[in-house]
Coordinates of C-alpha atoms and ligand atoms in Angstrom, one line a residue:
M1 CA 52.3 54.3 128.6
N2 CA 50.3 51.3 127.5
I3 CA 52.2 47.9 127.4
Q4 CA 50.3 45.6 125.2
K5 CA 50.6 41.8 125.2
N6 CA 51.1 39.2 122.4
I7 CA 51.1 41.7 119.5
S8 CA 51.6 40.7 115.8
L9 CA 54.6 42.6 114.3
K10 CA 53.5 42.1 110.7
K11 CA 52.5 45.7 110.2
Y12 CA 55.6 46.9 112.1
N13 CA 58.2 45.4 109.7
T14 CA 58.4 46.1 106.0
F15 CA 59.3 42.5 105.2
R16 CA 55.7 41.8 106.6
I17 CA 56.9 38.8 108.6
D18 CA 54.2 37.6 110.9
V19 CA 55.9 37.1 114.2
R20 CA 54.6 38.1 117.6
A21 CA 56.0 40.2 120.4
K22 CA 55.4 39.1 124.0
E23 CA 55.0 42.8 124.9
F24 CA 54.8 45.9 122.8
V25 CA 54.8 49.6 123.8
E26 CA 54.5 52.7 121.7
I27 CA 56.4 55.7 122.9
N28 CA 55.0 59.1 122.0
S29 CA 57.0 61.5 124.2
Y30 CA 60.2 62.0 126.1
K31 CA 58.3 61.7 129.4
E32 CA 57.2 58.2 128.3
I33 CA 60.8 57.2 127.5
Q34 CA 61.8 58.4 131.0
S35 CA 59.1 56.5 132.8
L36 CA 59.9 53.3 130.7
I37 CA 63.5 53.6 131.7
S38 CA 62.9 54.5 135.3
S39 CA 60.5 51.5 135.6
G40 CA 63.6 49.3 135.2
I41 CA 61.6 47.1 132.7
L42 CA 64.4 47.3 130.1
N43 CA 67.0 46.2 132.6
N44 CA 65.1 43.1 133.5
K45 CA 64.0 41.7 130.2
K46 CA 64.9 41.4 126.5
F47 CA 64.0 44.5 124.5
F48 CA 64.1 45.7 121.0
I49 CA 64.0 49.4 119.9
L50 CA 61.9 49.7 116.8
G51 CA 61.5 52.6 114.4
G52 CA 59.7 51.9 111.1
G53 CA 60.9 48.3 110.9
S54 CA 62.4 48.8 107.4
N55 CA 65.8 47.4 108.1
I56 CA 64.9 44.3 110.1
L57 CA 64.2 40.7 109.6
F58 CA 62.5 39.2 112.6
T59 CA 63.3 35.5 112.5
K60 CA 61.1 34.3 115.4
D61 CA 58.5 35.5 118.0
F62 CA 60.1 38.1 120.2
D63 CA 60.2 36.9 123.8
G64 CA 60.5 40.3 125.3
I65 CA 59.3 43.9 124.9
V66 CA 59.4 45.8 121.6
V67 CA 59.7 49.6 122.1
N68 CA 58.3 51.5 119.1
I69 CA 59.7 55.0 119.0
N70 CA 57.1 57.4 117.7
T71 CA 58.1 60.8 119.2
K72 CA 57.5 63.8 116.9
G73 CA 58.9 67.3 116.6
K74 CA 61.3 69.6 114.7
K75 CA 63.1 72.6 116.2
L76 CA 65.4 75.2 114.6
I77 CA 68.4 75.3 116.9
K78 CA 70.5 78.1 115.3
E79 CA 71.5 79.4 111.9
D80 CA 74.4 81.4 110.3
S81 CA 75.0 82.7 106.8
E82 CA 75.7 79.2 105.5
H83 CA 73.9 76.7 107.7
I84 CA 70.6 75.8 109.4
Y85 CA 70.8 73.6 112.5
L86 CA 67.6 71.6 112.9
S87 CA 66.8 69.2 115.7
V88 CA 64.4 66.4 114.7
S89 CA 62.7 63.9 117.0
A90 CA 63.6 60.2 116.5
G91 CA 60.1 59.1 115.6
E92 CA 59.7 61.5 112.7
D93 CA 59.3 59.8 109.3
W94 CA 62.5 60.2 107.3
Q95 CA 60.7 61.1 104.0
D96 CA 58.5 63.7 105.8
F97 CA 61.6 65.3 107.1
V98 CA 63.2 65.3 103.6
E99 CA 60.0 67.0 102.2
Y100 CA 60.1 69.5 105.1
C101 CA 63.7 70.4 104.1
L102 CA 62.7 70.7 100.4
K103 CA 59.8 73.0 101.2
N104 CA 62.0 75.3 103.3
N105 CA 65.0 75.2 100.9
Y106 CA 67.3 73.5 103.4
A107 CA 69.8 71.5 101.3
G108 CA 71.7 68.3 102.0
V109 CA 69.2 65.5 102.3
E110 CA 67.7 65.6 98.8
N111 CA 69.8 62.7 97.6
L112 CA 68.4 60.7 100.5
S113 CA 64.9 61.0 99.3
L114 CA 62.4 58.2 99.6
I115 CA 64.4 56.1 102.1
P116 CA 61.8 54.4 104.4
G117 CA 62.0 54.6 108.2
T118 CA 62.5 57.1 111.0
V119 CA 65.0 59.9 111.7
G120 CA 66.2 58.1 114.9
A121 CA 67.3 55.0 113.0
A122 CA 69.1 57.0 110.3
P123 CA 72.3 57.3 112.2
V124 CA 72.3 53.7 113.3
Q125 CA 73.4 52.5 109.9
N126 CA 74.5 55.9 108.6
I127 CA 71.9 55.7 105.8
G128 CA 73.2 56.4 102.3
A129 CA 72.1 56.8 98.8
Y130 CA 73.2 58.5 95.5
G131 CA 76.5 59.7 96.8
V132 CA 75.4 61.1 100.1
E133 CA 75.4 59.6 103.6
L134 CA 73.7 60.7 106.8
Q135 CA 77.1 61.7 108.2
D136 CA 77.4 64.4 105.5
V137 CA 74.5 66.4 107.1
F138 CA 74.9 65.2 110.7
Y139 CA 75.8 67.6 113.5
E140 CA 75.0 65.9 116.8
L141 CA 72.5 63.6 118.4
Q142 CA 70.9 63.2 121.8
A143 CA 70.4 59.8 123.3
I144 CA 69.4 58.3 126.6
E145 CA 71.5 55.6 128.2
I146 CA 69.1 52.7 128.9
K147 CA 70.9 51.4 132.0
S148 CA 71.2 54.8 133.8
G149 CA 68.6 57.0 132.2
K150 CA 71.3 59.6 131.6
K151 CA 70.9 61.9 128.6
V152 CA 74.1 62.0 126.4
K153 CA 75.1 64.0 123.4
F154 CA 77.0 62.3 120.6
S155 CA 79.1 64.3 118.1
K156 CA 79.9 63.1 114.6
D157 CA 83.2 61.6 115.8
D158 CA 81.5 59.9 118.8
C159 CA 79.2 58.1 116.4
E160 CA 82.1 56.4 114.5
F161 CA 80.2 56.5 111.2
S162 CA 81.4 54.3 108.3
Y163 CA 79.7 52.6 105.4
R164 CA 76.2 51.5 106.7
N165 CA 77.7 51.4 110.1
S166 CA 78.0 53.4 113.4
I167 CA 78.8 52.8 117.0
F168 CA 75.1 52.0 117.6
K169 CA 75.5 48.8 115.6
N170 CA 78.6 47.8 117.5
K171 CA 79.9 48.9 120.9
F172 CA 76.6 50.7 121.9
K173 CA 74.1 48.2 120.3
N174 CA 71.1 48.1 122.7
K175 CA 72.8 50.6 125.1
Y176 CA 71.1 53.8 124.0
I177 CA 67.8 55.1 122.7
I178 CA 68.3 57.9 120.2
L179 CA 66.0 60.7 121.1
S180 CA 66.7 63.3 118.4
V181 CA 69.2 64.2 115.7
I182 CA 70.6 67.7 114.9
F183 CA 71.2 68.2 111.2
K184 CA 73.5 70.8 109.7
L185 CA 71.8 71.8 106.5
N186 CA 73.0 74.1 103.8
K187 CA 71.5 77.4 102.8
H188 CA 73.4 77.2 99.5
P189 CA 72.9 73.8 97.9
K190 CA 75.8 71.7 96.7
I191 CA 74.1 69.7 94.0
K192 CA 75.4 66.2 93.6
T193 CA 74.5 64.4 90.3
E194 CA 77.5 62.1 89.8
Y195 CA 76.1 59.0 91.3
G196 CA 73.8 56.4 89.5
N197 CA 71.5 57.6 86.8
I198 CA 70.7 61.1 88.2
K199 CA 72.1 62.9 85.2
Q200 CA 70.2 60.7 82.7
E201 CA 67.0 61.1 84.7
L202 CA 67.3 64.9 84.7
K203 CA 68.1 64.9 81.0
K204 CA 64.9 62.9 80.4
S205 CA 62.9 65.7 82.1
G206 CA 64.8 68.4 80.2
I207 CA 66.3 69.9 83.4
K208 CA 69.7 71.6 82.9
N209 CA 70.2 73.4 86.2
P210 CA 68.6 71.4 88.9
G211 CA 67.8 72.6 92.4
I212 CA 67.2 70.4 95.4
K213 CA 63.6 69.8 94.5
E214 CA 64.5 68.6 91.0
I215 CA 67.3 66.3 92.4
S216 CA 64.8 64.8 94.8
E217 CA 62.2 64.3 92.1
A218 CA 64.8 62.6 89.8
I219 CA 65.9 60.3 92.6
C220 CA 62.3 59.4 93.6
N221 CA 61.6 58.5 90.0
I222 CA 64.7 56.3 89.8
R223 CA 63.9 54.6 93.1
R224 CA 60.2 54.0 92.2
N225 CA 61.4 52.3 89.0
K226 CA 63.9 50.0 90.6
L227 CA 62.7 49.3 94.1
P228 CA 59.5 47.6 95.2
D229 CA 56.6 49.6 96.7
I230 CA 56.7 48.4 100.3
E231 CA 52.9 48.9 100.6
K232 CA 52.5 46.0 98.1
I233 CA 55.7 43.9 98.3
G234 CA 57.4 43.0 101.6
C235 CA 61.2 43.7 101.6
A236 CA 63.8 45.6 103.6
G237 CA 65.5 47.4 100.7
S238 CA 69.1 46.2 99.9
F239 CA 69.5 43.0 101.8
F240 CA 73.3 42.8 101.5
K241 CA 76.1 45.4 101.9
N242 CA 78.3 46.1 98.9
P243 CA 81.5 44.1 99.7
I244 CA 84.7 46.1 100.0
V245 CA 87.9 44.4 98.7
D246 CA 91.6 45.2 98.4
E247 CA 92.9 46.4 95.0
K248 CA 94.7 43.0 94.4
I249 CA 91.4 41.1 94.7
F250 CA 89.6 43.6 92.6
L251 CA 92.2 43.3 89.8
E252 CA 92.0 39.6 89.9
L253 CA 88.2 39.7 89.6
K254 CA 88.4 42.4 86.9
N255 CA 90.7 40.2 84.9
K256 CA 88.3 37.3 85.1
F257 CA 85.1 39.3 84.9
P258 CA 85.9 42.5 82.9
E259 CA 82.3 43.8 83.2
I260 CA 82.4 43.7 87.0
A261 CA 80.6 46.8 88.6
A262 CA 82.7 48.5 91.3
Y263 CA 83.6 51.9 92.7
K264 CA 87.1 52.9 93.7
L265 CA 87.3 54.2 97.2
P266 CA 89.8 56.8 98.4
D267 CA 92.0 54.2 100.3
S268 CA 92.7 52.2 97.1
K269 CA 90.0 49.7 98.1
Y270 CA 87.1 48.8 95.8
K271 CA 83.4 48.6 96.7
L272 CA 81.8 45.9 94.5
A273 CA 78.2 46.3 93.5
A274 CA 76.6 43.3 95.3
G275 CA 73.6 43.6 93.0
W276 CA 75.8 42.9 90.0
L277 CA 77.4 39.8 91.6
I278 CA 73.9 38.5 92.5
E279 CA 72.5 39.2 89.0
E280 CA 75.5 37.4 87.4
C281 CA 74.6 34.3 89.5
G282 CA 71.2 34.4 87.8
F283 CA 69.0 35.3 90.7
K284 CA 67.3 38.4 89.5
G285 CA 63.5 37.9 89.4
K286 CA 63.8 34.3 90.7
T287 CA 61.3 32.8 93.1
I288 CA 62.5 30.4 95.8
G289 CA 59.7 29.0 98.0
K290 CA 57.6 32.0 99.2
A291 CA 60.4 34.5 98.8
G292 CA 62.7 35.6 96.0
I293 CA 64.7 38.3 94.4
Y294 CA 63.1 41.5 93.0
K295 CA 62.8 41.6 89.2
D296 CA 64.3 45.1 88.9
Q297 CA 67.0 45.0 91.6
A298 CA 69.0 41.9 92.5
L299 CA 70.1 43.3 95.8
V300 CA 66.5 43.2 97.2
I301 CA 65.1 40.0 98.7
V302 CA 61.3 40.1 98.6
N303 CA 58.4 38.4 100.4
R304 CA 56.3 36.8 97.6
G305 CA 53.2 36.5 99.8
D306 CA 53.1 35.0 103.2
A307 CA 56.8 34.1 103.5
S308 CA 58.3 33.2 106.8
A309 CA 61.7 34.4 108.0
S310 CA 63.1 31.0 107.1
D311 CA 62.0 31.5 103.5
I312 CA 63.9 34.8 103.4
I313 CA 66.9 33.2 105.2
N314 CA 66.9 30.4 102.7
V315 CA 67.2 32.9 99.8
M316 CA 69.9 34.8 101.7
K317 CA 72.0 31.6 102.1
K318 CA 71.5 30.5 98.5
V319 CA 72.6 33.9 97.2
Q320 CA 75.6 34.0 99.6
Q321 CA 76.7 30.5 98.6
A322 CA 76.4 31.1 94.8
V323 CA 78.2 34.4 95.0
Y324 CA 81.0 32.9 97.0
E325 CA 81.3 29.9 94.7
K326 CA 81.5 32.1 91.6
F327 CA 83.5 35.1 92.8
R328 CA 85.1 34.0 96.2
V329 CA 83.5 37.1 97.7
R330 CA 81.4 36.9 100.9
L331 CA 78.1 38.9 101.0
L332 CA 77.1 40.2 104.5
P333 CA 73.6 41.3 105.3
E334 CA 72.9 45.0 105.7
V335 CA 69.5 44.1 107.3
N336 CA 69.4 43.5 111.1
V337 CA 68.5 39.9 111.5
V338 CA 66.8 39.6 114.9
Ligands
FAD1 C1 62.4 49.8 99.9 C2 63.6 50.2 100.9 C3 64.6 51.0 100.4 C4 65.7 51.3 101.3 N1 66.7 52.1 100.8 C5 67.7 52.4 101.6 C6 68.8 53.3 101.1 O1 68.8 53.7 100.0 N2 69.8 53.5 101.9 C7 69.9 53.0 103.2 O2 70.8 53.3 103.9 N3 68.9 52.3 103.7 C8 67.8 51.9 102.9 N4 66.8 51.1 103.4 C9 66.9 50.6 104.8 C10 66.1 51.4 105.8 O3 65.2 52.3 105.2 C11 67.0 52.3 106.7 O4 68.0 51.5 107.3 C12 66.3 53.1 107.8 O5 67.1 54.0 108.4 C13 65.6 52.2 108.8 O6 64.8 53.0 109.6 P1 63.7 52.3 110.5 O7 63.1 53.4 111.3 O8 62.7 51.5 109.7 O9 64.6 51.4 111.5 P2 64.2 50.0 112.0 O10 64.3 49.0 110.9 O11 63.0 50.0 112.9 O12 65.5 49.7 113.0 C14 66.8 49.6 112.4 C15 67.8 49.5 113.5 O13 67.9 50.8 114.2 C16 67.6 50.6 115.6 N5 66.8 51.8 116.0 C17 65.7 52.3 115.4 N6 65.3 53.4 116.1 C18 66.2 53.6 117.1 C19 66.3 54.7 118.1 N7 65.4 55.7 118.2 N8 67.3 54.6 118.9 C20 68.2 53.5 118.9 N9 68.2 52.6 117.9 C21 67.1 52.6 117.0 C22 66.8 49.3 115.7 O14 67.0 48.7 117.0 C23 67.5 48.5 114.6 O15 68.7 47.9 115.1 C24 65.7 50.8 102.6 C25 64.7 50.0 103.1 C26 63.6 49.7 102.2 C27 62.5 48.8 102.7

């Protein structure tokens, strides 16, 4: 275990914000996690558990230790006639895992193609895209309690998953390191094409009966067309959550703005498309200082070059204010502001 000092975090966050960590350690094995925890370092100083850095905005130098989880490995736990139970280490790249599933015909994660980041971070915000959420393929996870070093299993109920949320963002924030996730994958795919432009994309390619590989390809095409390439443009994906409002508020908004984009939820609430609200306020493609809003997706705040965190925060606040003034709806960040 090599604890480095005064490390730039620019290459460790997809916003490419150049802040420094007082200390930085890369963890490559369970043994290293154990020795880090038993050393007591994490009980004595500020720490931050880092995966791929694709859902974080570092706002200042980090006056503590950044622990970068890079553990690798996949293991078949069990299978039956319907399902495969696969345990995947926290540091595995999410897209590598999706591609592994496609290659082996394990269905369930194809709609979650091309989401950046690690497997260990996926349960933290219950990642979701194109009508599927992590909780739909989640079986169990293993974590280590930072204070005691005790290994604990979390079932799906224990994780308290909801929209872009879990117990690890709330009650157990900074209490556990997720070590591995067990996925329950399907041997017989349940193809989901209802959400977004999947059907149109498949039609364009002349595909009538898609399998999981075709679904993944269609989603990758859609995502490449509307999201920035993080190798070239700094961002953290959707900056804001889609706000959820009661039916009464939705109907009032619909009356005033008939074009409003929203999805009805089962509990008679409505999820408003934050991207639509932001676009209506005229932000799409705008540059504000060294940051701005992506030209093809208004939900994405981008680093236009060497933006600082305050450039990004400035855009965030301007967007929140404009959306509130026009629609009386508050936008909350999906990104972890550290
Ligand atoms: C271009 C782009 C597109 C995106 N599209 C989507 C999308 O469609 N859907 C979606 O849901 N998200 C999306 N995201 C957000 C992001 O990809 C996910 O939130 C992803 O799961 C973050 O993984 P990460 O490893 O980068 O986590 P990080 O950003 O490193 O960390 C995120 C949080 O998880 C915690 N964490 C990380 N690893 C562990 C661990 N092992 N144990 C405990 N806590 C941990 C961190 O402390 C932090 O609080 C997108 C991001 C980008 C840049």
